[in-house]
Short mmCIF file of N, CA, C and O in Angstrom, two decimals:
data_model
loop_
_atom_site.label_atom_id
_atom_site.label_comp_id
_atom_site.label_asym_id
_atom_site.label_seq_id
_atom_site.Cartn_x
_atom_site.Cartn_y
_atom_site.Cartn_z
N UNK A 1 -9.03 22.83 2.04
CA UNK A 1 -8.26 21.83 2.76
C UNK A 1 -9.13 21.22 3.86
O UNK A 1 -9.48 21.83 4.88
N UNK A 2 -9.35 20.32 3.63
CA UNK A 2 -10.08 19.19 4.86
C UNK A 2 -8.98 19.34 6.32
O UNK A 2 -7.79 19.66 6.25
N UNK A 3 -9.73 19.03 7.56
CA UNK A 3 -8.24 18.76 8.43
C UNK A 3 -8.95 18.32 9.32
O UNK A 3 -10.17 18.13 9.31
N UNK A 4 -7.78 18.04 10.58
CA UNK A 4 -8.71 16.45 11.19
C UNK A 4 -9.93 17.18 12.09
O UNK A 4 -10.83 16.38 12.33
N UNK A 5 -10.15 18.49 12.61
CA UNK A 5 -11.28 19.06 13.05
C UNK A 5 -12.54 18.85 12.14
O UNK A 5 -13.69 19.09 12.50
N UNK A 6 -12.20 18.43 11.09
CA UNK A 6 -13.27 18.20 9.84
C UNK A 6 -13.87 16.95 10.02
O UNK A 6 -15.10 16.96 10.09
N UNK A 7 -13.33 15.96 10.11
CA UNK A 7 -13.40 14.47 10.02
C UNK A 7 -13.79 13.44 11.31
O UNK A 7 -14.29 12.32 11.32
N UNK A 8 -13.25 14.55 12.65
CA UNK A 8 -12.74 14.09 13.95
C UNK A 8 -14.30 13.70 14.31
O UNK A 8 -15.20 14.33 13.75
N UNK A 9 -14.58 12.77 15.18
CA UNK A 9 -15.61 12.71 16.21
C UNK A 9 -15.28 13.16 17.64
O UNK A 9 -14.60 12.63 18.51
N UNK A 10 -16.28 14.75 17.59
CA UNK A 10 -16.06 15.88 18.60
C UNK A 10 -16.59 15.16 19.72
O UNK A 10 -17.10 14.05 19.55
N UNK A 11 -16.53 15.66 20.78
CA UNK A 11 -16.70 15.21 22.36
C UNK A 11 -16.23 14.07 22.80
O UNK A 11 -16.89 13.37 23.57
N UNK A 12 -14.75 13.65 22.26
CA UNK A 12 -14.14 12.54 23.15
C UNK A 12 -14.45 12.44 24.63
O UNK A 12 -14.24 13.39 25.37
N UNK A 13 -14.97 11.27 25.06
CA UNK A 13 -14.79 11.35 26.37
C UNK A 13 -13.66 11.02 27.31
O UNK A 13 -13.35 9.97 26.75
N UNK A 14 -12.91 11.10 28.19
CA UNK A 14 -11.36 10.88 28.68
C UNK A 14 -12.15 9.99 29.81
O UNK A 14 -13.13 10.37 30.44
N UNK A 15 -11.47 8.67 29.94
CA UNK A 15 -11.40 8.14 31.11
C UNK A 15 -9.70 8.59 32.04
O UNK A 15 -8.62 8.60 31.45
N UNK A 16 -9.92 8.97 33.84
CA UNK A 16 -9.34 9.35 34.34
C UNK A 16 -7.88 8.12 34.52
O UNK A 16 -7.87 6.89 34.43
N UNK A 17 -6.78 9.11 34.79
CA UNK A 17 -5.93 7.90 34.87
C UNK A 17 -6.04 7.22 36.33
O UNK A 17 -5.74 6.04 36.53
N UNK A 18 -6.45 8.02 37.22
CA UNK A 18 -6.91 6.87 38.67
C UNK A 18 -8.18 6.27 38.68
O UNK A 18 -8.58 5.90 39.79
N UNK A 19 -8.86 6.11 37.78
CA UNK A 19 -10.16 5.48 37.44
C UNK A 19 -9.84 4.33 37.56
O UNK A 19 -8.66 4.00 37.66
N UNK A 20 -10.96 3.36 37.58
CA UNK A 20 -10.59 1.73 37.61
C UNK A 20 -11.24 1.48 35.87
O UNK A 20 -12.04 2.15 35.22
N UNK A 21 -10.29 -0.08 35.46
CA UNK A 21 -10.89 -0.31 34.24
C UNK A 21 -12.10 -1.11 34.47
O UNK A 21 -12.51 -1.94 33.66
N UNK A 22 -12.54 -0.88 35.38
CA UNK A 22 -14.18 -1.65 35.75
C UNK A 22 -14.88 -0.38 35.21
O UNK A 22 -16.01 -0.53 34.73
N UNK A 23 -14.39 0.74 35.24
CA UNK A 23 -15.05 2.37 34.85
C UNK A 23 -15.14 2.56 33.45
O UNK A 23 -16.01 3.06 32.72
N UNK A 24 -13.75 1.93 33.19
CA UNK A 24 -13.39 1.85 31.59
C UNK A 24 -14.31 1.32 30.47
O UNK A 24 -14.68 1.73 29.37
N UNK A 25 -14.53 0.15 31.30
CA UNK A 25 -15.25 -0.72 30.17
C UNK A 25 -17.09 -0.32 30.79
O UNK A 25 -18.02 -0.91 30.24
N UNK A 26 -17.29 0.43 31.62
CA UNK A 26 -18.54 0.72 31.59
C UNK A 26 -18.50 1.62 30.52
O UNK A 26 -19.24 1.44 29.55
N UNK A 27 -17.50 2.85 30.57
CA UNK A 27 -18.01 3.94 29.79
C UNK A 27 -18.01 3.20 28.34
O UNK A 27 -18.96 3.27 27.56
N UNK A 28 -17.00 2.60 28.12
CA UNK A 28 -16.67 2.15 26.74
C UNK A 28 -17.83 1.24 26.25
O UNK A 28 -17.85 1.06 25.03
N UNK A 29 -18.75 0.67 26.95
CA UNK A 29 -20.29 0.42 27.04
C UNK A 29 -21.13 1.36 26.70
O UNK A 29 -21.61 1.37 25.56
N UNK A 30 -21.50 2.43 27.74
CA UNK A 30 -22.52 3.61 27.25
C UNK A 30 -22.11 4.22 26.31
O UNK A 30 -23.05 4.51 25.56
N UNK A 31 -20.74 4.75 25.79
CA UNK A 31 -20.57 5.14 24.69
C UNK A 31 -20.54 4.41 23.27
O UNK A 31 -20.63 5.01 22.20
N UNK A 32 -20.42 3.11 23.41
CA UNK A 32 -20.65 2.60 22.34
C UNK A 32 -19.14 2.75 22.00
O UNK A 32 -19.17 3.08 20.81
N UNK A 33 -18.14 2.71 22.28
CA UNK A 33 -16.46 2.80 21.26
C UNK A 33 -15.70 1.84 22.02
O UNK A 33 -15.72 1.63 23.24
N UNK A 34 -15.30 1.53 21.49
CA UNK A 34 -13.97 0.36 21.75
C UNK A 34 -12.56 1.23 22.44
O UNK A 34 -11.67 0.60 23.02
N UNK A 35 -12.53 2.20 22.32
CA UNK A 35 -11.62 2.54 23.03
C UNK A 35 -11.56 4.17 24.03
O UNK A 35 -12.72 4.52 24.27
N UNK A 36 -10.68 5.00 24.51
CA UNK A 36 -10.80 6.00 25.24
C UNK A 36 -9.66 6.71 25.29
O UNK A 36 -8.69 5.98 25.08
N UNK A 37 -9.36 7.94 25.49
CA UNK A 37 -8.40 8.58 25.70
C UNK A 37 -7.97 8.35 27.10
O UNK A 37 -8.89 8.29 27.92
N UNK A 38 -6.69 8.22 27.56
CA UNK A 38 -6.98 8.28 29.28
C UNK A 38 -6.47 9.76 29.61
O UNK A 38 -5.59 10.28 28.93
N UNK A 39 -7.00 10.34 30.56
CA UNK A 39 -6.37 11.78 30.54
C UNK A 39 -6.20 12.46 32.11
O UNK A 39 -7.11 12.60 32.93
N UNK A 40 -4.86 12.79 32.25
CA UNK A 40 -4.70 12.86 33.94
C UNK A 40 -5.01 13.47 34.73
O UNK A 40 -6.13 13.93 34.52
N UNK A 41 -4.40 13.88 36.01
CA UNK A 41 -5.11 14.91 36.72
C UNK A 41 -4.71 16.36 35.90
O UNK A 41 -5.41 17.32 36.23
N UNK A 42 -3.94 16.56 35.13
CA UNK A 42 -3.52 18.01 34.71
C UNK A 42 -4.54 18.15 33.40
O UNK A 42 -4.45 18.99 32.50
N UNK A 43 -5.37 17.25 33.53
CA UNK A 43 -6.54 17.55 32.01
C UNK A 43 -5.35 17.21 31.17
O UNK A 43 -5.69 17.78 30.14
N UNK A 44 -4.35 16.76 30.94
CA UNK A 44 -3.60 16.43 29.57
C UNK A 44 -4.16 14.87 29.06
O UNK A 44 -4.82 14.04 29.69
N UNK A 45 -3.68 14.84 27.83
CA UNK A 45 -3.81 12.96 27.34
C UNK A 45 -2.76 12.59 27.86
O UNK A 45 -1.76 13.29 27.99
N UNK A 46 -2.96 10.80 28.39
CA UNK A 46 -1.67 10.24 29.11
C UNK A 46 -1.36 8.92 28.42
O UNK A 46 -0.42 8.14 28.57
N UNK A 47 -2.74 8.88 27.39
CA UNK A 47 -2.65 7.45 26.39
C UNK A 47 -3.95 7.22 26.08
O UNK A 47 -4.98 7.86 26.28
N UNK A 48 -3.77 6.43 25.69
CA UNK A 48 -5.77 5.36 25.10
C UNK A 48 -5.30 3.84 25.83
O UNK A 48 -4.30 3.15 26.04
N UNK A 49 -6.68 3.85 26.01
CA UNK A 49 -7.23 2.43 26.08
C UNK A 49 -8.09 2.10 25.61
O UNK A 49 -9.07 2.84 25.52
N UNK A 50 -8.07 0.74 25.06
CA UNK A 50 -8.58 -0.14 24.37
C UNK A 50 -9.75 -1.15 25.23
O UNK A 50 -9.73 -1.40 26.44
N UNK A 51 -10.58 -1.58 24.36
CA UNK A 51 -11.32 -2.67 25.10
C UNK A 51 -10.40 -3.80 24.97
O UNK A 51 -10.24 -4.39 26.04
N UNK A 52 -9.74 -4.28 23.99
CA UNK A 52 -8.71 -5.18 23.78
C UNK A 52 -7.18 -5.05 25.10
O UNK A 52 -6.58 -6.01 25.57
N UNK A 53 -6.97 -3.92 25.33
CA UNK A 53 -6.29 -3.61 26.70
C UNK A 53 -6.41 -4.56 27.76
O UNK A 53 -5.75 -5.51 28.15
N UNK A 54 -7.73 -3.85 28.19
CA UNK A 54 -8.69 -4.52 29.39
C UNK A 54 -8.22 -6.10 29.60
O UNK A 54 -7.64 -6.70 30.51
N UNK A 55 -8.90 -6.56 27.99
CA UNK A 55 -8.93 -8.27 28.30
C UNK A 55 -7.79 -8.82 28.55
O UNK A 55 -7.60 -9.36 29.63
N UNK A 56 -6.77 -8.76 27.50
CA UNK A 56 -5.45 -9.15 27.55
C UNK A 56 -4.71 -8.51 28.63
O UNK A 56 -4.18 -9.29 29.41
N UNK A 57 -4.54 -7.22 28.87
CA UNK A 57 -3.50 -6.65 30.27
C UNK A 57 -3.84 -6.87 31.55
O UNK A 57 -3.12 -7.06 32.53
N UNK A 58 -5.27 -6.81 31.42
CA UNK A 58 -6.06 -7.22 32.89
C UNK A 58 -6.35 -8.63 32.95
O UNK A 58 -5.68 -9.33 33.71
N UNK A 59 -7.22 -9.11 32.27
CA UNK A 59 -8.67 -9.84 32.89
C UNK A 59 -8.27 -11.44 32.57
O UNK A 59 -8.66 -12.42 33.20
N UNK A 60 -7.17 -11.40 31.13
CA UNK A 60 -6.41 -12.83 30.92
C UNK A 60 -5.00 -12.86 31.74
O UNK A 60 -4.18 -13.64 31.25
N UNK A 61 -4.59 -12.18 32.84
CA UNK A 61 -3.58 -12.31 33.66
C UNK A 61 -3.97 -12.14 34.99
O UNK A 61 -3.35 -11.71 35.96
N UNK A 62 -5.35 -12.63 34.86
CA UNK A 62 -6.17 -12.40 36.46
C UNK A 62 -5.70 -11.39 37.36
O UNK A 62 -5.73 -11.51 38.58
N UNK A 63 -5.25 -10.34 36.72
CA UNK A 63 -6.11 -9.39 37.76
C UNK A 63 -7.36 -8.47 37.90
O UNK A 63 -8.36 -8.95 37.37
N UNK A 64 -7.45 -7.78 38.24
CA UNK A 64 -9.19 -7.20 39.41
C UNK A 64 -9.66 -6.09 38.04
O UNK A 64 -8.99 -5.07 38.16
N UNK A 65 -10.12 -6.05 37.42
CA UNK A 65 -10.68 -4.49 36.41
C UNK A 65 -10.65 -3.37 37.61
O UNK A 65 -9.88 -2.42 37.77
N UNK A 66 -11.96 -3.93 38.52
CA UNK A 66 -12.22 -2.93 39.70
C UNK A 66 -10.97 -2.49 40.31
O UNK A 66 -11.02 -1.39 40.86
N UNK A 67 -9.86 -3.13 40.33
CA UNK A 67 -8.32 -2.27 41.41
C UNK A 67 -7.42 -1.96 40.36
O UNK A 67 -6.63 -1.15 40.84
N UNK A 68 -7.10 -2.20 39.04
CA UNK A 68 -6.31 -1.50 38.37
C UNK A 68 -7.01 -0.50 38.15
O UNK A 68 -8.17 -0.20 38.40
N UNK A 69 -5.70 0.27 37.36
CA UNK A 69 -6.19 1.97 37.16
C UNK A 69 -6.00 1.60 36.52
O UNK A 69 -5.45 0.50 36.50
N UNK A 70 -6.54 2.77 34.85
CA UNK A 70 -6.49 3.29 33.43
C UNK A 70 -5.08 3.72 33.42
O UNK A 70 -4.34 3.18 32.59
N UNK A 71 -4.67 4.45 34.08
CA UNK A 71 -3.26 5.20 34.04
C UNK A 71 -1.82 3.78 34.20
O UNK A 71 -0.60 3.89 34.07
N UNK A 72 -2.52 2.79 34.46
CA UNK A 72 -1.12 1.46 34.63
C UNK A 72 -1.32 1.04 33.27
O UNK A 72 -0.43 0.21 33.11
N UNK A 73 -1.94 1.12 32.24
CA UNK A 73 -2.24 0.82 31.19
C UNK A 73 -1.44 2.17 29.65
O UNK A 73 -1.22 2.08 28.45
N UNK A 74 -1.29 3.19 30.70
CA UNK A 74 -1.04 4.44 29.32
C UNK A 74 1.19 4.07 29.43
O UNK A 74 2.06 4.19 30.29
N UNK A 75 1.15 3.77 28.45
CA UNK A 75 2.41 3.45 28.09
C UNK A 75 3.05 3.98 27.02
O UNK A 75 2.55 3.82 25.91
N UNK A 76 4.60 4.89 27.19
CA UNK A 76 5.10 5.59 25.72
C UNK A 76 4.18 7.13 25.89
O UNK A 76 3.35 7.52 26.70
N UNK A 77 4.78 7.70 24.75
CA UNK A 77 4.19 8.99 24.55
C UNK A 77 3.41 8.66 23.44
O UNK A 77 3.75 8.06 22.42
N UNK A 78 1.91 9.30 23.88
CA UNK A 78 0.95 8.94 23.01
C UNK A 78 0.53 9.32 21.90
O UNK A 78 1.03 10.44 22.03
N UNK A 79 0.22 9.36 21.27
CA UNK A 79 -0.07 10.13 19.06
C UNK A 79 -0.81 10.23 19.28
O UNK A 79 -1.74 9.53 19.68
N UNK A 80 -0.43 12.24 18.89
CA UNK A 80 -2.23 12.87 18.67
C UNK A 80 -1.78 13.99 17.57
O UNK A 80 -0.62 14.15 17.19
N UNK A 81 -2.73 14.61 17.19
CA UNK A 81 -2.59 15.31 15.79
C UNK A 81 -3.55 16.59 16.59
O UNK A 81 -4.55 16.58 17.32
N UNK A 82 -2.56 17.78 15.95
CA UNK A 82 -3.50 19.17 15.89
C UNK A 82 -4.74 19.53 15.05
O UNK A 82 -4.76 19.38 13.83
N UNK A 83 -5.87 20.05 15.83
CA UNK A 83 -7.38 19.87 15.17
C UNK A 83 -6.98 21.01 14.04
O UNK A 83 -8.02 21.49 13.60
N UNK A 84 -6.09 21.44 13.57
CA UNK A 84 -5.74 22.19 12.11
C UNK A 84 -4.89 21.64 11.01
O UNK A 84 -4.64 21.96 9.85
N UNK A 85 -4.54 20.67 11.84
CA UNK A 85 -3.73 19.23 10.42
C UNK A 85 -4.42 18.93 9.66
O UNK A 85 -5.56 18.61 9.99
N UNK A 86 -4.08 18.90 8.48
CA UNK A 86 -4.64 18.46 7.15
C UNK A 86 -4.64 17.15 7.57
O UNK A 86 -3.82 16.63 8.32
N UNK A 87 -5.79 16.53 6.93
CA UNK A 87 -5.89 14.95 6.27
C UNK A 87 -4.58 14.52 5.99
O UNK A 87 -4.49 13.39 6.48
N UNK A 88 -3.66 14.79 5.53
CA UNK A 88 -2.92 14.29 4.88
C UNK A 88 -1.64 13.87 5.86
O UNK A 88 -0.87 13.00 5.45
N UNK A 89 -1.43 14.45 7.05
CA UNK A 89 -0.63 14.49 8.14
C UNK A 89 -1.50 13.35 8.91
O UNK A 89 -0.88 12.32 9.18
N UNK A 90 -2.92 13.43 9.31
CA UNK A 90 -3.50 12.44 9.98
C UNK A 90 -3.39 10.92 9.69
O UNK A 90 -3.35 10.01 10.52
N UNK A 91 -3.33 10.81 7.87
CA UNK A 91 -3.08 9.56 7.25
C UNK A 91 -1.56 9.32 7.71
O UNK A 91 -1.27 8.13 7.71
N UNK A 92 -0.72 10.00 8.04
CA UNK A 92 0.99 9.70 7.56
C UNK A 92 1.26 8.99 8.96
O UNK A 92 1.96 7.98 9.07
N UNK A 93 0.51 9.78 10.21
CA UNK A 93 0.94 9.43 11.74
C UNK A 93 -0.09 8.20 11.60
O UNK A 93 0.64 7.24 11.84
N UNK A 94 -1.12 7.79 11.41
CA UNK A 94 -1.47 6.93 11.38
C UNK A 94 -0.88 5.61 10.52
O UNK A 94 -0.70 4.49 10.99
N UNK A 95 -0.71 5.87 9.64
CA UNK A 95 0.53 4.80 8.85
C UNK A 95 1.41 4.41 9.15
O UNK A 95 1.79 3.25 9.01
N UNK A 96 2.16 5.61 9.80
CA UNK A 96 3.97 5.67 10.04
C UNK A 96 3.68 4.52 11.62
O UNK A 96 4.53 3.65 11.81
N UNK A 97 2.50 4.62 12.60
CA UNK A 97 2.97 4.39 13.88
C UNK A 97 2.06 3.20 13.69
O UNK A 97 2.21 2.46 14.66
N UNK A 98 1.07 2.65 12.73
CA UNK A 98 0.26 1.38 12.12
C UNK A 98 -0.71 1.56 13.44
O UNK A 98 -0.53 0.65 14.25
N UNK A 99 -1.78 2.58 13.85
CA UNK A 99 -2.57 2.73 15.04
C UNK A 99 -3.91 3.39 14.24
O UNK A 99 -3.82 4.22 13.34
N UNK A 100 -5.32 2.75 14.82
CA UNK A 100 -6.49 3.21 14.23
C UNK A 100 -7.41 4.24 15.00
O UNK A 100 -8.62 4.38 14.78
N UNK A 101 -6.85 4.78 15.71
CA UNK A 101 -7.28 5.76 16.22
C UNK A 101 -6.41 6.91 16.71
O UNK A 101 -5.23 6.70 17.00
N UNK A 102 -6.92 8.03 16.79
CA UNK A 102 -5.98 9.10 16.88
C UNK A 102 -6.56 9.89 17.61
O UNK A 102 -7.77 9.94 17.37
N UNK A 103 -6.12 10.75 18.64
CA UNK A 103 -6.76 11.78 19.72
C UNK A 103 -6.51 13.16 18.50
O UNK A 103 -5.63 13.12 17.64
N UNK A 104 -7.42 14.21 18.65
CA UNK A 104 -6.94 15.25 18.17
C UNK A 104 -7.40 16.35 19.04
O UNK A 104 -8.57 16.59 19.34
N UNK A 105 -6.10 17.11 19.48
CA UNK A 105 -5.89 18.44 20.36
C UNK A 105 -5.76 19.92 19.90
O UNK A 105 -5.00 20.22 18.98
N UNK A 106 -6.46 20.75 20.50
CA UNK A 106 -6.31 21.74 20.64
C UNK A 106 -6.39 22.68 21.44
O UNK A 106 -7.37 22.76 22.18
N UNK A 107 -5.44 23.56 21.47
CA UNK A 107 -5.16 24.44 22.87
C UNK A 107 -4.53 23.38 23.75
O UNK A 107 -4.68 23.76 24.92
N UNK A 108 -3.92 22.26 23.71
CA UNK A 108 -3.73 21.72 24.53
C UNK A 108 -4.66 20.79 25.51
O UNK A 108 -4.43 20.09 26.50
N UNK A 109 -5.91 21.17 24.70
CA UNK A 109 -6.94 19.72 25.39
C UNK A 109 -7.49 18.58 23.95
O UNK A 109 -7.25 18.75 22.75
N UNK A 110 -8.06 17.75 24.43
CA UNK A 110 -8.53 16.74 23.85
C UNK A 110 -9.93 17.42 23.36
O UNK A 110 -10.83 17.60 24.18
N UNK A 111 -10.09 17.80 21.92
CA UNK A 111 -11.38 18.36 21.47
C UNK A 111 -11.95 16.87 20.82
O UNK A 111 -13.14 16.94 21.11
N UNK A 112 -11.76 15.65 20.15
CA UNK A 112 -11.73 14.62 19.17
C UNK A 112 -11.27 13.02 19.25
O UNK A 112 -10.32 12.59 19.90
N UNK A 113 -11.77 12.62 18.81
CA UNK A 113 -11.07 11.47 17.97
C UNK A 113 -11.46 11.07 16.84
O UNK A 113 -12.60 11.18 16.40
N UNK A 114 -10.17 10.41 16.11
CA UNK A 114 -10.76 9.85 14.65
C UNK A 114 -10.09 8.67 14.58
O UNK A 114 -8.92 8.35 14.82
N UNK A 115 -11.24 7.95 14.12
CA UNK A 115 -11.02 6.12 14.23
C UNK A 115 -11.18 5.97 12.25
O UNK A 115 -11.35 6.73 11.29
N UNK A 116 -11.05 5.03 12.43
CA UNK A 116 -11.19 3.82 10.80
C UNK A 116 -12.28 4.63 10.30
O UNK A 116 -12.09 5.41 9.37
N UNK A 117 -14.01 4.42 11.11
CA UNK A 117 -15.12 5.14 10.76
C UNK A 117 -14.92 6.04 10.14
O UNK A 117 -15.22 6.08 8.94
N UNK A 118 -14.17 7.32 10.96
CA UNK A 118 -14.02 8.76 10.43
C UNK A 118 -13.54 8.41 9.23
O UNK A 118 -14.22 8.69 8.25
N UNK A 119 -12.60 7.90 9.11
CA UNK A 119 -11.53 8.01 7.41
C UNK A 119 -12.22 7.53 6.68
O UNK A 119 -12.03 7.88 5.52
N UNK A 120 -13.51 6.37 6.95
CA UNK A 120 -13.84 5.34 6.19
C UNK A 120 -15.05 6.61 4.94
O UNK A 120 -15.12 6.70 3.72
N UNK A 121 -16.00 7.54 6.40
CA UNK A 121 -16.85 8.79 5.65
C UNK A 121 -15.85 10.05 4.73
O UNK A 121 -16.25 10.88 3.92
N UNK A 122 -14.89 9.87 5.07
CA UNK A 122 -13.71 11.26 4.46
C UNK A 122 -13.33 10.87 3.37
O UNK A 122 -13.48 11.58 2.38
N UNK A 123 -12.64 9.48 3.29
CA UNK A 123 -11.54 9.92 2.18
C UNK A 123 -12.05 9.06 1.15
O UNK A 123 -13.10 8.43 1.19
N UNK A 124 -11.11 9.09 0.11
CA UNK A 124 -11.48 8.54 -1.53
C UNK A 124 -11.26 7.40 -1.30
O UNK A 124 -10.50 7.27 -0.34
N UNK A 125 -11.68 6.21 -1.90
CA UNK A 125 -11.69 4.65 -2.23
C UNK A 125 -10.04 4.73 -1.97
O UNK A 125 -9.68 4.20 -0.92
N UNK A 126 -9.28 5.15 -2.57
CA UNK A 126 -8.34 5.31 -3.05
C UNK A 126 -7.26 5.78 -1.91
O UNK A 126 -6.06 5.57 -2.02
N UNK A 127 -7.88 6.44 -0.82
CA UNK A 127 -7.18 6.86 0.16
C UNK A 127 -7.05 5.87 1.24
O UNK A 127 -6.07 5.66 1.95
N UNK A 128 -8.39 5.20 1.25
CA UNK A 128 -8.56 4.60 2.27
C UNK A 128 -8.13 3.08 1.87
O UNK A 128 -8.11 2.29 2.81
N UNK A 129 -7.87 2.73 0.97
CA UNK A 129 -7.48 1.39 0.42
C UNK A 129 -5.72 1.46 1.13
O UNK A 129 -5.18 0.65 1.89
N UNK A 130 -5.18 2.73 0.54
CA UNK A 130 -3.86 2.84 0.89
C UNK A 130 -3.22 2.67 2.87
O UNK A 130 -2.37 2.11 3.55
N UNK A 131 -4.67 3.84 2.99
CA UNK A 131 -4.38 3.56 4.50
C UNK A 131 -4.69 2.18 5.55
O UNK A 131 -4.18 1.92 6.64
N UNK A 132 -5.86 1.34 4.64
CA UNK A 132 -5.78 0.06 5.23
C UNK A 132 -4.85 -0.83 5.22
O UNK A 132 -4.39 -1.55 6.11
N UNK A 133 -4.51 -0.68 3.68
CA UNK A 133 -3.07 -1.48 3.79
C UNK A 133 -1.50 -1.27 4.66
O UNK A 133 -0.72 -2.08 5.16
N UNK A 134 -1.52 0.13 4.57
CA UNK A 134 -0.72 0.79 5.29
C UNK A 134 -0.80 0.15 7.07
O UNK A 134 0.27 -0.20 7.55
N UNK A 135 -1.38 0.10 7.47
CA UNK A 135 -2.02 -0.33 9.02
C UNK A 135 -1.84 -1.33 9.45
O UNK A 135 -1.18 -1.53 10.47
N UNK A 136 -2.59 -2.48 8.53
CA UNK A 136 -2.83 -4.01 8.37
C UNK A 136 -1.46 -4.23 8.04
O UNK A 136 -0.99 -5.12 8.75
N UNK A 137 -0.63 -3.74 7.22
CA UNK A 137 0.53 -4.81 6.43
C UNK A 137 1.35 -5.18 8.16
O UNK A 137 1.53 -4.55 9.20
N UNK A 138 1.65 -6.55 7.64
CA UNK A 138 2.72 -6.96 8.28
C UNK A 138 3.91 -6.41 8.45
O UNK A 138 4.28 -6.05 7.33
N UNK A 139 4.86 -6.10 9.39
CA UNK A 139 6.17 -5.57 9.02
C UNK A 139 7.13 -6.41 10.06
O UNK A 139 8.34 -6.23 10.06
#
């Protein structure tokens, strides 16, 4: 059985939720990813952010990157999957909630993430055809 500890890209980095998204989009720079876990003072996940976030929530409604926080941005309870879930649970929450990235936890911290990439090296033509469509479709 494959499971998302298999697939995941280990060492997520968490941007803080009192961080500024001027912090955000640096890290999301040196790391090279489009997006981040945000994670609070209790070390829990409090949401993701997006580089797409940034532009549209911040920067096209003129306000400051440097004075908002990451944490005015984490909205809803956020989807994450246990690093002992099968593949097959990772595809369903990803389908069911149409989101391309997924935090994956264990013990209660952020060990992961798995984006499009991850699924794109994992699964069969066949899996991943389903899950693009699944994502992409209109509803």
């Amino acid at each position: 059985m494959t499971t998302a500890r298999d697939i995941m890209h280990a060492g997520a980095k968490c941007i803080g939720e009192d961080d500024s998204l001027y912090t955000a989009a640096q890290m999301m720079r040196d790391l090279k990813v489009g997006s981040l876990p945000i994670c609070g003072r209790d070390d829990r996940l409090h949401g993701i952010i997006t580089d797409r976030d940034i532009v549209l929530r911040c920067c096209a409604e003129g306000r400051d990157p440097a004075k908002m926080k990451a944490g005015e941005l984490a909205q809803g309870k956020p989807h994450w999957v246990d690093a002992g879930s099968d593949v097959g649970k990772v595809l369903s929450m990803m389908e069911e909630h149409q989101i391309r990235r997924l935090p994956v936890i264990a013990d209660h911290r952020l060990v992961g993430m798995i984006s499009e990439a991850d699924l794109a090296r994992h699964l069969t033509d066949e899996q991943l055809a389903h899950f693009v469509e699944s994502v992409y479709a209109m509803k």
